[in-house]
Structure formats: C-alpha cells, structure tokens
Amino acid sequence: MSQSPDLKNFPKNSAAYLKKLSANNNREWFEDNRELYNSEFLEPAINFVVAMGDKLRAISPEIQAIPKIDKSIFRIYRDVRFSKNKEPYKTNMGLYFWEGPGKKMEGSGYYFHLEPKKFGVGGGMYVFSKEHLKKFRDTVSDTLKGKELDSIVKKITKNGVYTVNGKHYKKTPRGYDPNGKYADYLLYDGIYTWYDGNKLSELNGQNSTNIVYKMFKDMSPLHNWLIKNIL
C-alpha cells in the first residue's frame, strides 16, 4: 500500500516546522507563520489520524480516531499558568487513538509523538485513574490474569525493540501480597509499551503510516489485555 499523497512528506516537513518553532517560540512568530502551522503541522496531523484510524480499526474496531484538536490531536498551546517556562507553544506533535468507555486519557490507546529530530510510539495506559489502579492491582493479583499479562510483556520486550514502562512505587501497596508471583506489577501506576525512534530517518522516505501501524500492532496485545481486564 503506497503512502497517501497528503502524507508523502510526513513527518519530515512537520519535524522541520517544529524545529523552526523551537527557535522562535513566541506568539508574534507563530501568528506571522500561521499558514505554515496549518500546512506543515495541522493538516498532516489530520491526515495521519484519518489514515491511521482506518488501519487501527482492523485490530481495534472500537478505537477512537477523531481528527480534531483536543481529540486525537493534542493542542500545540502550552498551559503556562503554573510553569516557570513561559514559552507559549509545545515543540512536539502528539497524536492519540484511544478505546474505552470513559474519558480519553482514562482509556487505553496508541500514541504517536514527534519532535524535530526524533519520534516515539506507545501503547497502553500511561497513568491509571484511582479506580483503574485498584482494578489493575486486583487483576494482577489473580495468578492466571497476572500470568497472561506477564506473558504479553515478555513477548513484546523479548527482542529489545520495545520497552514496557510504568513502574513507580518502591513498596507493595498495603493489602497485597509482596511475595506473589507477579507482585512486581503491583508497583506500577500505569503500564505502557514504548519505542524510541532516535532517528527520524526511520520514517522518512518510507511509508510512515504503515511503519507506525506495524508498531501499534506489535503493542496491541497489551492494549487488548487492558481493554478486557481493566476497562
């Protein structure tokens, strides 16, 4: 399957725009170059979300892929109210495809992250809500379900291409057995798999949508486990 004409320069041109924005992170430059934002950031993001949503529905039929700001496309504006860094704009692109009955960030999903010189691909739940954290702990305390998760994690990480992250706590939470076979997962406050693309050239000149989709597909067993057991 060939690359969509609308994405033939993705993510190269979007990364170039983010590099320019990094060097000119102020409202005057942004507004003077709003057409560049539209053509090199927003339009490619919309096209990528549409194309990826079509692909993801083959493995996750209920996936939400909504090509709008604050839906699948994270806004470029930073919230600077409580930050020492007053630069008004993010210098990355974040695209999210999620599944689950609750709010977007409380579901499990697939994430694509782009910076001027690198990219990242992820899948799972970055941080559990309080309700989901308890459900996760109860679930991994069940030997069969804990074993199922552990097998998925080992399969995803066996070749060293992807990592599985989320370990946060140093002590087993009260009320849970620290000696259980899968007690290590009780230290997690979210669980997600990640790929660090340290060379943007991995996507340039190739079919970026298909490459990222292949990674999402590799990560899908964790996503599916979360959908089945936590959401």
PDB file of C-alpha atoms in Angstrom:
ATOM      1  CA  MET A   1       0.000   0.000   0.000  1.00  0.00           C
ATOM      2  CA  SER A   2       1.514   3.323  -1.024  1.00  0.00           C
ATOM      3  CA  GLN A   3       1.729   6.418   1.066  1.00  0.00           C
ATOM      4  CA  SER A   4      -1.155   8.857   0.804  1.00  0.00           C
ATOM      5  CA  PRO A   5      -0.189  11.905  -1.330  1.00  0.00           C
ATOM      6  CA  ASP A   6      -1.207  14.066   1.624  1.00  0.00           C
ATOM      7  CA  LEU A   7       1.405  12.311   3.793  1.00  0.00           C
ATOM      8  CA  LYS A   8       4.270  11.820   1.340  1.00  0.00           C
ATOM      9  CA  ASN A   9       6.435  14.345   3.237  1.00  0.00           C
ATOM     10  CA  PHE A  10       5.313  13.248   6.694  1.00  0.00           C
ATOM     11  CA  PRO A  11       6.865  13.510   9.193  1.00  0.00           C
ATOM     12  CA  LYS A  12       9.814  15.305   7.570  1.00  0.00           C
ATOM     13  CA  ASN A  13       8.052  18.619   6.926  1.00  0.00           C
ATOM     14  CA  SER A  14       6.258  18.600  10.279  1.00  0.00           C
ATOM     15  CA  ALA A  15       9.550  17.997  12.084  1.00  0.00           C
ATOM     16  CA  ALA A  16      11.108  20.883  10.147  1.00  0.00           C
ATOM     17  CA  TYR A  17       8.255  23.134  11.264  1.00  0.00           C
ATOM     18  CA  LEU A  18       8.719  22.081  14.893  1.00  0.00           C
ATOM     19  CA  LYS A  19      12.413  22.893  14.605  1.00  0.00           C
ATOM     20  CA  LYS A  20      11.574  26.409  13.392  1.00  0.00           C
ATOM     21  CA  LEU A  21       9.028  26.812  16.183  1.00  0.00           C
ATOM     22  CA  SER A  22      11.635  25.702  18.744  1.00  0.00           C
ATOM     23  CA  ALA A  23      13.888  28.542  17.580  1.00  0.00           C
ATOM     24  CA  ASN A  24      11.033  31.091  17.530  1.00  0.00           C
ATOM     25  CA  ASN A  25       8.773  30.124  20.395  1.00  0.00           C
ATOM     26  CA  ASN A  26       6.762  33.336  20.651  1.00  0.00           C
ATOM     27  CA  ARG A  27       3.295  34.476  19.624  1.00  0.00           C
ATOM     28  CA  GLU A  28       4.479  37.012  17.050  1.00  0.00           C
ATOM     29  CA  TRP A  29       6.404  34.430  15.017  1.00  0.00           C
ATOM     30  CA  PHE A  30       3.613  31.883  15.373  1.00  0.00           C
ATOM     31  CA  GLU A  31       0.936  34.260  14.100  1.00  0.00           C
ATOM     32  CA  ASP A  32       3.161  35.521  11.276  1.00  0.00           C
ATOM     33  CA  ASN A  33       3.615  31.899  10.216  1.00  0.00           C
ATOM     34  CA  ARG A  34       0.155  30.535  10.932  1.00  0.00           C
ATOM     35  CA  GLU A  35      -0.166  29.261   7.370  1.00  0.00           C
ATOM     36  CA  LEU A  36       2.954  27.191   7.973  1.00  0.00           C
ATOM     37  CA  TYR A  37       1.337  25.778  11.116  1.00  0.00           C
ATOM     38  CA  ASN A  38      -1.753  24.869   9.097  1.00  0.00           C
ATOM     39  CA  SER A  39       0.086  23.293   6.170  1.00  0.00           C
ATOM     40  CA  GLU A  40       3.002  21.610   7.959  1.00  0.00           C
ATOM     41  CA  PHE A  41       1.504  20.709  11.344  1.00  0.00           C
ATOM     42  CA  LEU A  42      -2.287  20.660  11.467  1.00  0.00           C
ATOM     43  CA  GLU A  43      -3.157  19.291   8.012  1.00  0.00           C
ATOM     44  CA  PRO A  44      -0.616  16.422   8.165  1.00  0.00           C
ATOM     45  CA  ALA A  45      -1.786  15.594  11.692  1.00  0.00           C
ATOM     46  CA  ILE A  46      -5.397  15.416  10.491  1.00  0.00           C
ATOM     47  CA  ASN A  47      -4.437  13.245   7.517  1.00  0.00           C
ATOM     48  CA  PHE A  48      -2.349  10.925   9.688  1.00  0.00           C
ATOM     49  CA  VAL A  49      -5.174  10.468  12.204  1.00  0.00           C
ATOM     50  CA  VAL A  50      -7.646   9.609   9.428  1.00  0.00           C
ATOM     51  CA  ALA A  51      -5.262   7.169   7.740  1.00  0.00           C
ATOM     52  CA  MET A  52      -4.178   5.535  10.997  1.00  0.00           C
ATOM     53  CA  GLY A  53      -7.739   5.290  12.281  1.00  0.00           C
ATOM     54  CA  ASP A  54      -8.692   3.310   9.165  1.00  0.00           C
ATOM     55  CA  LYS A  55      -5.826   0.891   9.813  1.00  0.00           C
ATOM     56  CA  LEU A  56      -6.323   0.533  13.560  1.00  0.00           C
ATOM     57  CA  ARG A  57      -9.966  -0.453  13.212  1.00  0.00           C
ATOM     58  CA  ALA A  58      -8.744  -3.735  11.705  1.00  0.00           C
ATOM     59  CA  ILE A  59      -7.305  -4.709  15.113  1.00  0.00           C
ATOM     60  CA  SER A  60      -9.304  -2.448  17.462  1.00  0.00           C
ATOM     61  CA  PRO A  61     -12.770  -1.912  15.914  1.00  0.00           C
ATOM     62  CA  GLU A  62     -13.895   0.460  18.701  1.00  0.00           C
ATOM     63  CA  ILE A  63     -10.843   2.735  18.501  1.00  0.00           C
ATOM     64  CA  GLN A  64     -11.465   6.475  18.631  1.00  0.00           C
ATOM     65  CA  ALA A  65      -9.570   8.323  15.896  1.00  0.00           C
ATOM     66  CA  ILE A  66     -11.005  11.826  15.768  1.00  0.00           C
ATOM     67  CA  PRO A  67      -9.008  14.260  13.583  1.00  0.00           C
ATOM     68  CA  LYS A  68      -9.621  17.347  15.718  1.00  0.00           C
ATOM     69  CA  ILE A  69      -7.677  19.423  18.232  1.00  0.00           C
ATOM     70  CA  ASP A  70      -8.232  18.161  21.795  1.00  0.00           C
ATOM     71  CA  LYS A  71      -9.445  14.828  20.405  1.00  0.00           C
ATOM     72  CA  SER A  72      -6.805  12.729  18.644  1.00  0.00           C
ATOM     73  CA  ILE A  73      -4.587  15.786  18.072  1.00  0.00           C
ATOM     74  CA  PHE A  74      -3.075  17.309  21.194  1.00  0.00           C
ATOM     75  CA  ARG A  75      -3.157  21.090  21.199  1.00  0.00           C
ATOM     76  CA  ILE A  76       0.104  22.895  20.463  1.00  0.00           C
ATOM     77  CA  TYR A  77      -0.576  25.599  23.067  1.00  0.00           C
ATOM     78  CA  ARG A  78       1.108  25.091  26.430  1.00  0.00           C
ATOM     79  CA  ASP A  79      -0.618  25.766  29.749  1.00  0.00           C
ATOM     80  CA  VAL A  80       1.892  28.170  31.299  1.00  0.00           C
ATOM     81  CA  ARG A  81      -0.186  29.231  34.312  1.00  0.00           C
ATOM     82  CA  PHE A  82       1.786  27.198  36.833  1.00  0.00           C
ATOM     83  CA  SER A  83       5.019  26.755  34.913  1.00  0.00           C
ATOM     84  CA  LYS A  84       8.307  28.630  35.162  1.00  0.00           C
ATOM     85  CA  ASN A  85       8.717  28.008  31.447  1.00  0.00           C
ATOM     86  CA  LYS A  86       6.535  30.649  29.802  1.00  0.00           C
ATOM     87  CA  GLU A  87       7.125  29.590  26.201  1.00  0.00           C
ATOM     88  CA  PRO A  88       3.620  29.515  24.720  1.00  0.00           C
ATOM     89  CA  TYR A  89       3.933  26.528  22.381  1.00  0.00           C
ATOM     90  CA  LYS A  90       4.824  22.872  22.601  1.00  0.00           C
ATOM     91  CA  THR A  91       7.584  21.849  20.238  1.00  0.00           C
ATOM     92  CA  ASN A  92       6.199  18.392  19.573  1.00  0.00           C
ATOM     93  CA  MET A  93       3.222  16.776  17.893  1.00  0.00           C
ATOM     94  CA  GLY A  94       1.128  14.324  19.895  1.00  0.00           C
ATOM     95  CA  LEU A  95      -1.492  12.090  18.269  1.00  0.00           C
ATOM     96  CA  TYR A  96      -3.633   9.692  20.305  1.00  0.00           C
ATOM     97  CA  PHE A  97      -6.021   6.885  19.405  1.00  0.00           C
ATOM     98  CA  TRP A  98      -7.981   5.541  22.359  1.00  0.00           C
ATOM     99  CA  GLU A  99     -10.525   2.985  23.391  1.00  0.00           C
ATOM    100  CA  GLY A 100     -12.703   2.585  26.470  1.00  0.00           C
ATOM    101  CA  PRO A 101     -15.985   3.823  27.941  1.00  0.00           C
ATOM    102  CA  GLY A 102     -14.576   6.712  29.992  1.00  0.00           C
ATOM    103  CA  LYS A 103     -12.656   9.900  29.282  1.00  0.00           C
ATOM    104  CA  LYS A 104      -9.987   9.927  26.600  1.00  0.00           C
ATOM    105  CA  MET A 105      -6.999   9.896  28.946  1.00  0.00           C
ATOM    106  CA  GLU A 106      -8.566   7.224  31.154  1.00  0.00           C
ATOM    107  CA  GLY A 107      -8.747   4.736  28.303  1.00  0.00           C
ATOM    108  CA  SER A 108      -6.072   2.571  26.775  1.00  0.00           C
ATOM    109  CA  GLY A 109      -4.689   3.715  23.482  1.00  0.00           C
ATOM    110  CA  TYR A 110      -1.957   4.140  20.910  1.00  0.00           C
ATOM    111  CA  TYR A 111       0.217   7.254  20.839  1.00  0.00           C
ATOM    112  CA  PHE A 112       2.497   8.831  18.224  1.00  0.00           C
ATOM    113  CA  HIS A 113       4.949  11.524  19.324  1.00  0.00           C
ATOM    114  CA  LEU A 114       7.032  13.711  17.007  1.00  0.00           C
ATOM    115  CA  GLU A 115       9.871  16.108  17.819  1.00  0.00           C
ATOM    116  CA  PRO A 116      12.268  17.958  15.493  1.00  0.00           C
ATOM    117  CA  LYS A 117      14.844  15.122  15.484  1.00  0.00           C
ATOM    118  CA  LYS A 118      13.101  12.037  16.855  1.00  0.00           C
ATOM    119  CA  PHE A 119       9.793  10.293  17.363  1.00  0.00           C
ATOM    120  CA  GLY A 120       8.136   7.894  19.775  1.00  0.00           C
ATOM    121  CA  VAL A 121       5.433   5.261  19.531  1.00  0.00           C
ATOM    122  CA  GLY A 122       3.493   3.950  22.520  1.00  0.00           C
ATOM    123  CA  GLY A 123       0.566   1.805  23.546  1.00  0.00           C
ATOM    124  CA  GLY A 124      -1.317   1.171  26.782  1.00  0.00           C
ATOM    125  CA  MET A 125      -2.292   3.305  29.775  1.00  0.00           C
ATOM    126  CA  TYR A 126       0.232   5.948  30.843  1.00  0.00           C
ATOM    127  CA  VAL A 127      -1.269   6.635  34.298  1.00  0.00           C
ATOM    128  CA  PHE A 128      -4.163   4.786  35.922  1.00  0.00           C
ATOM    129  CA  SER A 129      -7.038   6.634  37.499  1.00  0.00           C
ATOM    130  CA  LYS A 130      -7.623   5.730  41.161  1.00  0.00           C
ATOM    131  CA  GLU A 131     -10.394   3.341  40.158  1.00  0.00           C
ATOM    132  CA  HIS A 132      -8.336   1.691  37.426  1.00  0.00           C
ATOM    133  CA  LEU A 133      -5.283   1.404  39.676  1.00  0.00           C
ATOM    134  CA  LYS A 134      -7.218  -0.672  42.208  1.00  0.00           C
ATOM    135  CA  LYS A 135      -8.712  -2.814  39.461  1.00  0.00           C
ATOM    136  CA  PHE A 136      -5.262  -3.370  37.948  1.00  0.00           C
ATOM    137  CA  ARG A 137      -3.817  -4.426  41.310  1.00  0.00           C
ATOM    138  CA  ASP A 138      -6.695  -6.797  41.962  1.00  0.00           C
ATOM    139  CA  THR A 139      -6.353  -8.234  38.456  1.00  0.00           C
ATOM    140  CA  VAL A 140      -2.594  -8.891  38.519  1.00  0.00           C
ATOM    141  CA  SER A 141      -3.020 -10.469  41.966  1.00  0.00           C
ATOM    142  CA  ASP A 142      -5.056 -13.164  40.229  1.00  0.00           C
ATOM    143  CA  THR A 143      -2.470 -15.763  39.173  1.00  0.00           C
ATOM    144  CA  LEU A 144      -3.997 -16.574  35.794  1.00  0.00           C
ATOM    145  CA  LYS A 145      -4.532 -12.964  34.756  1.00  0.00           C
ATOM    146  CA  GLY A 146      -1.135 -11.957  36.132  1.00  0.00           C
ATOM    147  CA  LYS A 147       0.458 -14.745  34.115  1.00  0.00           C
ATOM    148  CA  GLU A 148      -1.370 -13.595  30.980  1.00  0.00           C
ATOM    149  CA  LEU A 149      -0.063 -10.039  31.412  1.00  0.00           C
ATOM    150  CA  ASP A 150       3.455 -11.244  32.177  1.00  0.00           C
ATOM    151  CA  SER A 151       3.485 -13.391  29.024  1.00  0.00           C
ATOM    152  CA  ILE A 152       2.373 -10.404  26.946  1.00  0.00           C
ATOM    153  CA  VAL A 153       5.064  -8.161  28.444  1.00  0.00           C
ATOM    154  CA  LYS A 154       7.776 -10.766  27.817  1.00  0.00           C
ATOM    155  CA  LYS A 155       6.673 -11.263  24.233  1.00  0.00           C
ATOM    156  CA  ILE A 156       6.631  -7.537  23.494  1.00  0.00           C
ATOM    157  CA  THR A 157      10.053  -6.919  25.037  1.00  0.00           C
ATOM    158  CA  LYS A 158      11.858 -10.125  24.032  1.00  0.00           C
ATOM    159  CA  ASN A 159      13.724  -8.631  21.062  1.00  0.00           C
ATOM    160  CA  GLY A 160      14.743  -5.452  22.872  1.00  0.00           C
ATOM    161  CA  VAL A 161      12.921  -3.234  20.368  1.00  0.00           C
ATOM    162  CA  TYR A 162      10.224  -2.081  22.785  1.00  0.00           C
ATOM    163  CA  THR A 163      10.183  -1.336  26.493  1.00  0.00           C
ATOM    164  CA  VAL A 164       7.299  -1.761  28.924  1.00  0.00           C
ATOM    165  CA  ASN A 165       7.122   1.045  31.464  1.00  0.00           C
ATOM    166  CA  GLY A 166       5.065   2.291  34.376  1.00  0.00           C
ATOM    167  CA  LYS A 167       6.834   1.009  37.476  1.00  0.00           C
ATOM    168  CA  HIS A 168       6.501   3.808  40.001  1.00  0.00           C
ATOM    169  CA  TYR A 169       6.213   2.605  43.597  1.00  0.00           C
ATOM    170  CA  LYS A 170       9.004   1.157  45.717  1.00  0.00           C
ATOM    171  CA  LYS A 171       6.843  -0.836  48.137  1.00  0.00           C
ATOM    172  CA  THR A 172       3.984  -3.227  47.580  1.00  0.00           C
ATOM    173  CA  PRO A 173       0.725  -1.422  48.418  1.00  0.00           C
ATOM    174  CA  ARG A 174      -0.967  -2.335  51.669  1.00  0.00           C
ATOM    175  CA  GLY A 175      -3.354  -5.235  51.425  1.00  0.00           C
ATOM    176  CA  TYR A 176      -1.496  -7.060  48.638  1.00  0.00           C
ATOM    177  CA  ASP A 177       0.925  -9.971  48.859  1.00  0.00           C
ATOM    178  CA  PRO A 178       4.505  -8.814  48.208  1.00  0.00           C
ATOM    179  CA  ASN A 179       5.535 -12.428  47.587  1.00  0.00           C
ATOM    180  CA  GLY A 180       3.018 -13.166  44.858  1.00  0.00           C
ATOM    181  CA  LYS A 181       4.448 -14.476  41.602  1.00  0.00           C
ATOM    182  CA  TYR A 182       3.532 -11.298  39.717  1.00  0.00           C
ATOM    183  CA  ALA A 183       3.802  -8.876  42.644  1.00  0.00           C
ATOM    184  CA  ASP A 184       6.236  -6.702  40.680  1.00  0.00           C
ATOM    185  CA  TYR A 185       3.279  -5.349  38.693  1.00  0.00           C
ATOM    186  CA  LEU A 186       1.795  -4.024  41.932  1.00  0.00           C
ATOM    187  CA  LEU A 187       4.494  -1.335  41.787  1.00  0.00           C
ATOM    188  CA  TYR A 188       3.084   0.098  38.543  1.00  0.00           C
ATOM    189  CA  ASP A 189       0.879   3.205  38.411  1.00  0.00           C
ATOM    190  CA  GLY A 190       0.243   2.714  34.689  1.00  0.00           C
ATOM    191  CA  ILE A 191       1.543   0.281  32.106  1.00  0.00           C
ATOM    192  CA  TYR A 192       2.522   1.038  28.544  1.00  0.00           C
ATOM    193  CA  THR A 193       4.929  -0.097  25.890  1.00  0.00           C
ATOM    194  CA  TRP A 194       7.217   2.350  24.113  1.00  0.00           C
ATOM    195  CA  TYR A 195       9.509   2.667  21.116  1.00  0.00           C
ATOM    196  CA  ASP A 196      12.154   5.393  20.982  1.00  0.00           C
ATOM    197  CA  GLY A 197      12.758   6.474  17.403  1.00  0.00           C
ATOM    198  CA  ASN A 198      16.057   8.269  17.833  1.00  0.00           C
ATOM    199  CA  LYS A 199      16.483   8.680  14.080  1.00  0.00           C
ATOM    200  CA  LEU A 200      13.707  10.440  12.241  1.00  0.00           C
ATOM    201  CA  SER A 201      15.110   8.893   9.049  1.00  0.00           C
ATOM    202  CA  GLU A 202      13.450   5.618  10.099  1.00  0.00           C
ATOM    203  CA  LEU A 203      10.211   7.149   8.845  1.00  0.00           C
ATOM    204  CA  ASN A 204      11.418   9.470   6.101  1.00  0.00           C
ATOM    205  CA  GLY A 205      11.269   8.260   2.526  1.00  0.00           C
ATOM    206  CA  GLN A 206       9.132   5.285   3.533  1.00  0.00           C
ATOM    207  CA  ASN A 207       5.506   4.695   4.290  1.00  0.00           C
ATOM    208  CA  SER A 208       5.352   6.281   7.725  1.00  0.00           C
ATOM    209  CA  THR A 209       1.739   5.310   8.342  1.00  0.00           C
ATOM    210  CA  ASN A 210       2.400   1.625   7.701  1.00  0.00           C
ATOM    211  CA  ILE A 211       5.585   1.644   9.778  1.00  0.00           C
ATOM    212  CA  VAL A 212       3.881   3.183  12.803  1.00  0.00           C
ATOM    213  CA  TYR A 213       0.869   0.902  12.360  1.00  0.00           C
ATOM    214  CA  LYS A 214       3.180  -2.137  12.454  1.00  0.00           C
ATOM    215  CA  MET A 215       4.497  -0.908  15.814  1.00  0.00           C
ATOM    216  CA  PHE A 216       0.979  -0.305  17.110  1.00  0.00           C
ATOM    217  CA  LYS A 217       0.065  -3.837  16.047  1.00  0.00           C
ATOM    218  CA  ASP A 218       3.076  -5.227  17.933  1.00  0.00           C
ATOM    219  CA  MET A 219       1.856  -3.353  21.017  1.00  0.00           C
ATOM    220  CA  SER A 220      -1.792  -4.331  20.651  1.00  0.00           C
ATOM    221  CA  PRO A 221      -1.731  -7.410  22.958  1.00  0.00           C
ATOM    222  CA  LEU A 222      -1.084  -5.117  25.950  1.00  0.00           C
ATOM    223  CA  HIS A 223      -3.794  -2.716  24.829  1.00  0.00           C
ATOM    224  CA  ASN A 224      -6.237  -5.586  24.373  1.00  0.00           C
ATOM    225  CA  TRP A 225      -5.416  -7.028  27.814  1.00  0.00           C
ATOM    226  CA  LEU A 226      -6.161  -3.651  29.388  1.00  0.00           C
ATOM    227  CA  ILE A 227      -9.426  -3.285  27.495  1.00  0.00           C
ATOM    228  CA  LYS A 228     -10.526  -6.761  28.546  1.00  0.00           C
ATOM    229  CA  ASN A 229      -9.447  -6.655  32.181  1.00  0.00           C
ATOM    230  CA  ILE A 230      -9.251  -3.031  33.376  1.00  0.00           C
ATOM    231  CA  LEU A 231     -11.749  -1.076  31.295  1.00  0.00           C
TER     232      LEU A 231
END
